[in-house]
Structure formats: C-alpha cells, structure tokens
mmCIF file of C-alpha atoms in Angstrom:
data_model
loop_
_atom_site.group_PDB
_atom_site.id
_atom_site.type_symbol
_atom_site.label_atom_id
_atom_site.label_comp_id
_atom_site.label_asym_id
_atom_site.label_seq_id
_atom_site.Cartn_x
_atom_site.Cartn_y
_atom_site.Cartn_z
ATOM 1 C CA UNK F 263 9.939 -17.645 10.617
ATOM 2 C CA UNK F 264 12.625 -14.982 10.317
ATOM 3 C CA UNK F 265 12.475 -12.374 7.550
ATOM 4 C CA UNK F 266 8.811 -13.039 6.821
ATOM 5 C CA UNK F 267 6.994 -10.053 5.270
ATOM 6 C CA UNK F 268 4.569 -8.153 7.458
ATOM 7 C CA UNK F 269 1.065 -9.637 7.150
ATOM 8 C CA UNK F 270 -1.455 -7.752 5.045
ATOM 9 C CA UNK F 271 -4.081 -5.724 6.844
ATOM 10 C CA UNK F 272 -7.221 -7.929 7.272
ATOM 11 C CA UNK F 273 -9.994 -6.666 5.012
ATOM 12 C CA UNK F 274 -12.556 -6.362 7.815
ATOM 13 C CA UNK F 275 -10.213 -5.035 10.518
ATOM 14 C CA UNK F 276 -11.149 -5.378 14.196
ATOM 15 C CA UNK F 277 -14.791 -6.403 14.393
ATOM 16 C CA UNK F 278 -15.142 -5.845 18.126
ATOM 17 C CA UNK F 279 -12.723 -4.136 20.499
ATOM 18 C CA UNK F 280 -13.944 -6.225 23.418
ATOM 19 C CA UNK F 281 -13.397 -9.478 21.550
ATOM 20 C CA UNK F 282 -9.942 -8.348 20.530
ATOM 21 C CA UNK F 283 -9.041 -7.530 24.123
ATOM 22 C CA UNK F 284 -10.342 -10.899 25.274
ATOM 23 C CA UNK F 285 -8.105 -12.591 22.720
ATOM 24 C CA UNK F 286 -5.135 -10.591 24.005
ATOM 25 C CA UNK F 287 -5.907 -11.813 27.507
ATOM 26 C CA UNK F 288 -6.206 -15.390 26.260
ATOM 27 C CA UNK F 289 -2.824 -15.205 24.521
ATOM 28 C CA UNK F 290 -1.254 -13.601 27.581
ATOM 29 C CA UNK F 291 -2.639 -16.164 30.015
ATOM 30 C CA UNK F 292 -2.489 -19.377 27.937
ATOM 31 C CA UNK F 293 0.556 -18.620 25.793
ATOM 32 C CA UNK F 294 -0.969 -20.081 22.618
ATOM 33 C CA UNK F 295 -4.310 -20.444 20.894
ATOM 34 C CA UNK F 296 -5.750 -22.016 17.754
ATOM 35 C CA UNK F 297 -8.556 -20.521 15.701
ATOM 36 C CA UNK F 298 -11.004 -23.154 16.959
ATOM 37 C CA UNK F 299 -10.069 -22.420 20.579
ATOM 38 C CA UNK F 300 -10.466 -18.687 20.026
ATOM 39 C CA UNK F 301 -13.872 -19.147 18.396
ATOM 40 C CA UNK F 302 -15.062 -21.284 21.304
ATOM 41 C CA UNK F 303 -13.688 -18.818 23.858
ATOM 42 C CA UNK F 304 -15.418 -15.876 22.165
ATOM 43 C CA UNK F 305 -18.562 -17.732 21.167
ATOM 44 C CA UNK F 306 -18.159 -16.701 17.532
ATOM 45 C CA UNK F 307 -17.728 -18.333 14.147
ATOM 46 C CA UNK F 308 -14.225 -19.484 13.230
ATOM 47 C CA UNK F 309 -14.109 -16.897 10.451
ATOM 48 C CA UNK F 310 -14.662 -14.115 12.990
ATOM 49 C CA UNK F 311 -11.980 -15.478 15.319
ATOM 50 C CA UNK F 312 -9.592 -15.782 12.385
ATOM 51 C CA UNK F 313 -10.125 -12.141 11.382
ATOM 52 C CA UNK F 314 -9.492 -10.968 14.934
ATOM 53 C CA UNK F 315 -6.330 -13.050 15.265
ATOM 54 C CA UNK F 316 -5.134 -11.814 11.864
ATOM 55 C CA UNK F 317 -5.529 -8.241 13.080
ATOM 56 C CA UNK F 318 -3.459 -9.028 16.189
ATOM 57 C CA UNK F 319 -0.759 -10.535 13.958
ATOM 58 C CA UNK F 320 -0.789 -7.445 11.757
ATOM 59 C CA UNK F 321 -0.170 -5.189 14.753
ATOM 60 C CA UNK F 322 2.509 -7.433 16.252
ATOM 61 C CA UNK F 323 0.489 -8.654 19.247
ATOM 62 C CA UNK F 324 0.494 -12.233 17.949
ATOM 63 C CA UNK F 325 2.557 -14.446 15.665
ATOM 64 C CA UNK F 326 1.510 -17.628 13.918
ATOM 65 C CA UNK F 327 3.798 -20.639 13.687
ATOM 66 C CA UNK F 328 4.045 -23.387 11.079
ATOM 67 C CA UNK F 329 1.438 -25.452 12.951
ATOM 68 C CA UNK F 330 -1.123 -22.613 12.688
ATOM 69 C CA UNK F 331 -0.879 -21.915 16.407
ATOM 70 C CA UNK F 332 -1.030 -18.263 17.475
ATOM 71 C CA UNK F 333 1.398 -17.137 20.169
ATOM 72 C CA UNK F 334 2.148 -13.775 21.836
ATOM 73 C CA UNK F 335 3.980 -11.405 19.491
ATOM 74 C CA UNK F 336 6.732 -8.867 20.214
ATOM 75 C CA UNK F 337 4.274 -6.039 20.883
ATOM 76 C CA UNK F 338 2.646 -8.045 23.686
ATOM 77 C CA UNK F 339 5.490 -7.688 26.186
ATOM 78 C CA UNK F 340 7.231 -4.601 24.830
ATOM 79 C CA UNK F 341 5.601 -2.335 27.394
ATOM 80 C CA UNK F 342 4.920 1.338 26.839
ATOM 81 C CA UNK F 343 7.722 3.545 25.591
ATOM 82 C CA UNK F 344 7.035 6.095 28.379
ATOM 83 C CA UNK F 345 8.833 8.766 26.387
ATOM 84 C CA UNK F 346 7.143 12.091 27.026
ATOM 85 C CA UNK F 347 8.896 13.709 24.069
ATOM 86 C CA UNK F 348 7.781 11.286 21.330
ATOM 87 C CA UNK F 349 4.657 13.316 20.562
ATOM 88 C CA UNK F 350 6.825 16.365 19.899
ATOM 89 C CA UNK F 351 9.227 14.245 17.839
ATOM 90 C CA UNK F 352 6.333 13.084 15.659
ATOM 91 C CA UNK F 353 5.139 16.666 15.253
ATOM 92 C CA UNK F 354 8.570 17.832 14.129
ATOM 93 C CA UNK F 355 9.237 14.903 11.813
ATOM 94 C CA UNK F 356 5.819 14.448 10.200
ATOM 95 C CA UNK F 357 6.239 17.092 7.462
ATOM 96 C CA UNK F 358 9.696 15.732 6.687
ATOM 97 C CA UNK F 359 8.309 12.203 6.388
ATOM 98 C CA UNK F 360 5.634 13.488 4.011
ATOM 99 C CA UNK F 361 8.230 15.240 1.868
ATOM 100 C CA UNK F 362 10.616 12.279 1.926
ATOM 101 C CA UNK F 363 7.851 9.896 0.870
ATOM 102 C CA UNK F 364 6.804 12.215 -1.943
ATOM 103 C CA UNK F 365 10.376 12.734 -3.184
ATOM 104 C CA UNK F 366 11.240 9.045 -2.996
ATOM 105 C CA UNK F 367 7.918 7.664 -4.200
ATOM 106 C CA UNK F 368 8.206 5.202 -1.306
ATOM 107 C CA UNK F 369 6.962 4.897 2.277
ATOM 108 C CA UNK F 370 8.817 6.667 5.087
ATOM 109 C CA UNK F 371 8.984 5.721 8.766
ATOM 110 C CA UNK F 372 9.825 7.234 12.167
ATOM 111 C CA UNK F 373 11.080 5.138 15.078
ATOM 112 C CA UNK F 374 12.658 5.277 18.533
ATOM 113 C CA UNK F 375 14.877 2.802 20.335
ATOM 114 C CA UNK F 376 13.532 0.817 23.289
ATOM 115 C CA UNK F 377 16.429 -1.210 24.617
ATOM 116 C CA UNK F 378 17.768 -3.288 21.730
ATOM 117 C CA UNK F 379 14.614 -2.940 19.672
ATOM 118 C CA UNK F 380 13.029 -0.120 17.715
ATOM 119 C CA UNK F 381 9.391 0.888 17.939
ATOM 120 C CA UNK F 382 7.831 2.464 14.842
ATOM 121 C CA UNK F 383 5.970 5.653 15.786
ATOM 122 C CA UNK F 384 4.650 6.604 12.365
ATOM 123 C CA UNK F 385 4.567 5.565 8.721
ATOM 124 C CA UNK F 386 3.726 7.796 5.784
ATOM 125 C CA UNK F 387 2.633 5.370 3.100
ATOM 126 C CA UNK F 388 3.505 6.040 -0.508
ATOM 127 C CA UNK F 389 0.734 6.224 -3.083
ATOM 128 C CA UNK F 390 2.642 3.770 -5.295
ATOM 129 C CA UNK F 391 0.799 0.501 -6.033
ATOM 130 C CA UNK F 392 3.802 -1.511 -4.822
ATOM 131 C CA UNK F 393 4.665 0.090 -1.514
ATOM 132 C CA UNK F 394 5.698 -1.061 1.915
ATOM 133 C CA UNK F 395 2.854 -0.964 4.381
ATOM 134 C CA UNK F 396 2.072 0.813 7.633
ATOM 135 C CA UNK F 397 4.497 -0.109 10.424
ATOM 136 C CA UNK F 398 3.132 2.070 13.219
ATOM 137 C CA UNK F 399 3.416 0.209 16.532
ATOM 138 C CA UNK F 400 5.592 -2.561 15.095
ATOM 139 C CA UNK F 401 8.633 -3.696 17.113
ATOM 140 C CA UNK F 402 11.806 -4.775 15.292
ATOM 141 C CA UNK F 403 15.360 -5.677 16.243
ATOM 142 C CA UNK F 404 17.592 -2.597 16.323
ATOM 143 C CA UNK F 405 20.473 -4.632 14.902
ATOM 144 C CA UNK F 406 18.479 -5.408 11.742
ATOM 145 C CA UNK F 407 16.257 -2.379 11.006
ATOM 146 C CA UNK F 408 18.066 0.380 9.101
ATOM 147 C CA UNK F 409 16.990 3.075 11.563
ATOM 148 C CA UNK F 410 17.898 0.855 14.489
ATOM 149 C CA UNK F 411 21.391 0.289 13.147
ATOM 150 C CA UNK F 412 21.789 4.023 12.580
ATOM 151 C CA UNK F 413 20.875 4.634 16.229
ATOM 152 C CA UNK F 414 23.231 1.925 17.515
ATOM 153 C CA UNK F 415 26.053 3.489 15.499
ATOM 154 C CA UNK F 416 25.841 6.473 17.865
ATOM 155 C CA UNK F 417 27.344 4.302 20.627
ATOM 156 C CA UNK F 418 30.944 3.150 20.982
ATOM 157 C CA UNK F 419 31.936 -0.429 20.182
ATOM 158 C CA UNK F 420 32.510 -1.024 23.878
ATOM 159 C CA UNK F 421 29.034 0.185 24.799
ATOM 160 C CA UNK F 422 27.416 -1.929 22.077
ATOM 161 C CA UNK F 423 29.275 -5.037 23.251
ATOM 162 C CA UNK F 424 28.167 -4.356 26.828
ATOM 163 C CA UNK F 425 24.541 -3.831 25.790
ATOM 164 C CA UNK F 426 24.419 -7.183 24.002
ATOM 165 C CA UNK F 427 26.216 -9.022 26.811
ATOM 166 C CA UNK F 428 23.492 -7.814 29.173
ATOM 167 C CA UNK F 429 20.655 -8.420 26.691
ATOM 168 C CA UNK F 430 17.679 -10.697 27.145
ATOM 169 C CA UNK F 431 17.994 -14.084 25.465
ATOM 170 C CA UNK F 432 15.820 -13.066 22.509
ATOM 171 C CA UNK F 433 18.036 -10.025 21.796
ATOM 172 C CA UNK F 434 21.436 -11.585 22.457
ATOM 173 C CA UNK F 435 23.959 -11.994 19.617
ATOM 174 C CA UNK F 436 26.617 -14.682 19.342
ATOM 175 C CA UNK F 437 30.266 -13.708 18.911
ATOM 176 C CA UNK F 438 30.152 -13.900 15.107
ATOM 177 C CA UNK F 439 26.962 -11.810 14.905
ATOM 178 C CA UNK F 440 28.342 -9.185 17.275
ATOM 179 C CA UNK F 441 31.592 -8.905 15.314
ATOM 180 C CA UNK F 442 29.656 -8.453 12.067
ATOM 181 C CA UNK F 443 27.380 -5.843 13.659
ATOM 182 C CA UNK F 444 30.294 -3.835 15.049
ATOM 183 C CA UNK F 445 31.946 -3.860 11.625
ATOM 184 C CA UNK F 446 28.753 -2.581 10.016
ATOM 185 C CA UNK F 447 28.238 0.099 12.670
ATOM 186 C CA UNK F 448 31.725 1.491 12.011
ATOM 187 C CA UNK F 449 30.789 1.911 8.354
ATOM 188 C CA UNK F 450 27.497 3.588 9.314
ATOM 189 C CA UNK F 451 29.337 6.072 11.552
ATOM 190 C CA UNK F 452 31.446 7.124 8.571
ATOM 191 C CA UNK F 453 28.613 7.336 6.032
ATOM 192 C CA UNK F 454 25.760 8.665 8.183
ATOM 193 C CA UNK F 455 23.212 6.144 6.903
ATOM 194 C CA UNK F 456 22.326 2.459 7.281
ATOM 195 C CA UNK F 457 20.843 -0.061 4.864
ATOM 196 C CA UNK F 458 18.636 -3.060 5.605
ATOM 197 C CA UNK F 459 18.306 -5.566 2.776
ATOM 198 C CA UNK F 460 15.742 -8.152 3.792
ATOM 199 C CA UNK F 461 16.997 -8.463 7.374
ATOM 200 C CA UNK F 462 13.671 -7.687 9.037
ATOM 201 C CA UNK F 463 11.398 -8.773 6.170
ATOM 202 C CA UNK F 464 12.711 -10.792 3.259
ATOM 203 C CA UNK F 465 10.877 -8.698 0.632
ATOM 204 C CA UNK F 466 11.651 -5.250 2.065
ATOM 205 C CA UNK F 467 14.748 -3.044 1.974
ATOM 206 C CA UNK F 468 15.275 0.298 3.687
ATOM 207 C CA UNK F 469 17.708 3.171 4.044
ATOM 208 C CA UNK F 470 17.726 4.952 7.396
ATOM 209 C CA UNK F 471 19.526 7.559 9.453
ATOM 210 C CA UNK F 472 19.603 8.620 13.094
ATOM 211 C CA UNK F 473 18.007 11.736 14.576
ATOM 212 C CA UNK F 474 20.026 13.618 17.193
ATOM 213 C CA UNK F 475 18.848 16.030 19.861
ATOM 214 C CA UNK F 476 20.378 19.491 20.099
ATOM 215 C CA UNK F 477 23.055 18.178 22.483
ATOM 216 C CA UNK F 478 24.076 15.417 20.064
ATOM 217 C CA UNK F 479 22.454 12.485 21.869
ATOM 218 C CA UNK F 480 20.319 9.884 20.086
ATOM 219 C CA UNK F 481 16.624 10.632 19.953
ATOM 220 C CA UNK F 482 15.287 8.390 17.188
ATOM 221 C CA UNK F 483 15.659 7.481 13.536
ATOM 222 C CA UNK F 484 13.786 7.586 10.265
ATOM 223 C CA UNK F 485 13.879 5.457 7.136
ATOM 224 C CA UNK F 486 12.505 5.100 3.642
ATOM 225 C CA UNK F 487 11.447 1.553 2.753
ATOM 226 C CA UNK F 488 10.943 -0.161 -0.580
ATOM 227 C CA UNK F 489 10.122 -3.583 -1.990
ATOM 228 C CA UNK F 490 13.487 -5.370 -2.258
ATOM 229 C CA UNK F 491 13.204 -6.261 -5.929
ATOM 230 C CA UNK F 492 12.692 -2.579 -6.801
ATOM 231 C CA UNK F 493 15.904 -1.464 -5.079
ATOM 232 C CA UNK F 494 18.334 -1.101 -7.972
ATOM 233 C CA UNK F 495 21.788 0.366 -7.386
ATOM 234 C CA UNK F 496 20.686 3.693 -8.859
ATOM 235 C CA UNK F 497 17.539 3.825 -6.703
ATOM 236 C CA UNK F 498 19.566 3.035 -3.593
ATOM 237 C CA UNK F 499 21.940 5.912 -4.329
ATOM 238 C CA UNK F 500 18.952 8.201 -4.886
ATOM 239 C CA UNK F 501 17.374 7.144 -1.581
ATOM 240 C CA UNK F 502 20.661 7.672 0.250
ATOM 241 C CA UNK F 503 20.850 11.230 -1.093
ATOM 242 C CA UNK F 504 17.264 11.911 -0.024
ATOM 243 C CA UNK F 505 17.804 10.425 3.443
ATOM 244 C CA UNK F 506 20.970 12.438 4.074
ATOM 245 C CA UNK F 507 19.209 15.602 2.916
ATOM 246 C CA UNK F 508 16.208 14.869 5.160
ATOM 247 C CA UNK F 509 18.580 14.201 8.043
ATOM 248 C CA UNK F 510 19.941 17.747 7.800
ATOM 249 C CA UNK F 511 16.462 19.251 7.543
ATOM 250 C CA UNK F 512 15.169 17.280 10.539
ATOM 251 C CA UNK F 513 18.283 18.149 12.571
ATOM 252 C CA UNK F 514 17.665 21.846 11.929
ATOM 253 C CA UNK F 515 14.076 21.663 13.194
ATOM 254 C CA UNK F 516 15.058 19.552 16.208
ATOM 255 C CA UNK F 517 17.688 22.142 17.150
ATOM 256 C CA UNK F 518 15.181 24.964 16.762
ATOM 257 C CA UNK F 519 12.716 23.161 19.045
ATOM 258 C CA UNK F 520 15.414 22.344 21.632
ATOM 259 C CA UNK F 521 13.981 18.822 21.869
ATOM 260 C CA UNK F 522 15.935 16.470 24.138
ATOM 261 C CA UNK F 523 15.607 12.759 24.850
ATOM 262 C CA UNK F 524 15.287 12.380 28.619
ATOM 263 C CA UNK F 525 16.286 8.701 28.566
ATOM 264 C CA UNK F 526 19.137 6.408 29.433
ATOM 265 C CA UNK F 527 20.888 3.778 27.339
ATOM 266 C CA UNK F 528 18.593 0.971 28.325
ATOM 267 C CA UNK F 529 15.211 2.459 27.534
ATOM 268 C CA UNK F 530 15.512 5.069 24.826
#
C-alpha cells in the first residue's frame, strides 16, 4: 500500500546471514513467497522464517501485500549506486547531520539520486522517544521524498519532463502528476527547500534541501524527518531555518573539499 510507514526493526534481527541470502534468492527466482513456503525452503520454524522476512521488509528487499505474500522490494533491483564519491560525501556531511539532529531534536538523513529514485546513505537518529527510524539503504521516489524533490528542482522543467517521459513504468507520472510536480519544483527553486507531508510514509513528514558540488551540479540531498502529527506550523518554520542554515554549512565544506559528482542525469 502507498504511504505505509516503514516497518519496525524486528526484535531479533537477522538470525543467519546464509538463510537471509537464501530467502533473497528465493524471492528473486520465484517472485513471491509465503511464510510457510520460506520455512519449508529453509528447513526452519515459521517463526524463524517470519523474522527473516520481516528483516528483509525492513531493509526494503521485500514487501508484503494484503494477502500476506512477500514479494521483491525496491532495494532488490535497485543495483549498486557505483558512486565513488559517496564515501567522501558521507564523511563531509556526517558532522552536519549530527548537529542538525541535535538542534532539531529529530532524525536527519543523507541521500543521493539514482535515476528517479533516492537512496538513503545515512540516518542520524534522534534520541527523542517519538522519532523517525533509520532509513539507511532505503529507496524512495525522488518526486515524493523531500530531498529527492530538492534534487529534482536543480533541473529545468524541460529536463524533468524528458526524464519522466523516458522513465520505467513504476516511475512514470501521468500528465496531472507531472504538472503538479513541476509546479512544486518551481516553488522549491525559489525557496531552497522542499517539504514532504506523508507522501512517502503516511505518518512521516520531512524538510529537505539539495547539496551542490563546487561547480554547482547536484550531488545529493539531506533532510530532517519528524512524525507528521508533531509537525506544527511553528516547528516546520523552525526546521526550515535549521535546514537552510545546514545547507550553507554543508556547501562550505563541500567547496573546501572540491568534491564533484562524476555522474550523468540518469544515474546520479
């Protein structure tokens, strides 16, 4: 279902790496699996198979439908980012994410664009009892995630329209959706930040901004995320101020490092 919250981390985590990899192979080769099938395939109890499948769901390698059937998730076919500079980007941004999370009292995130999706590279979780959870490795639609929208706003309307015309079926937008996105991206270009209110997860909101390399090209984005019902108008304004301040601080360190994104439009 769309806008579902990210699943909670299973209490026991991955019980066996080998079993988890075998389940990945089963999902890849069969396209779907039930708990009973997984237990039989692995030769384990159903409870063990369920914990393993829940861990795959948590990391985006599987999704579960309304009939309790597990199918391959978005992380299964996303491929590797193959971006040699992402390690350096994480190094530069990590202290800023820590500071942003501490100032906001909320979780902060770092992401890069891969086609028309964003891949989360890191999350700094807040210590608050009600916080958004770790998103590292998660794949989300760039047109819905706040950081993704901030990255897309770096492109012209014509380029955005071309990208979505050439998109895979799962990423394609209809005419109404594309018009609405272009309208929103124009606003983001003026303001320097993007907001996601329940577009990726119904109970989560986020404020994000793009990260530019020293030559002005897109290199990634960051965001601060919060439980939707906590996002009052005053808190949103506060988060926007913090994000715009962090954007300047990150931009300074990126310039000093001379970090560049050696990518093209389709794979960054």
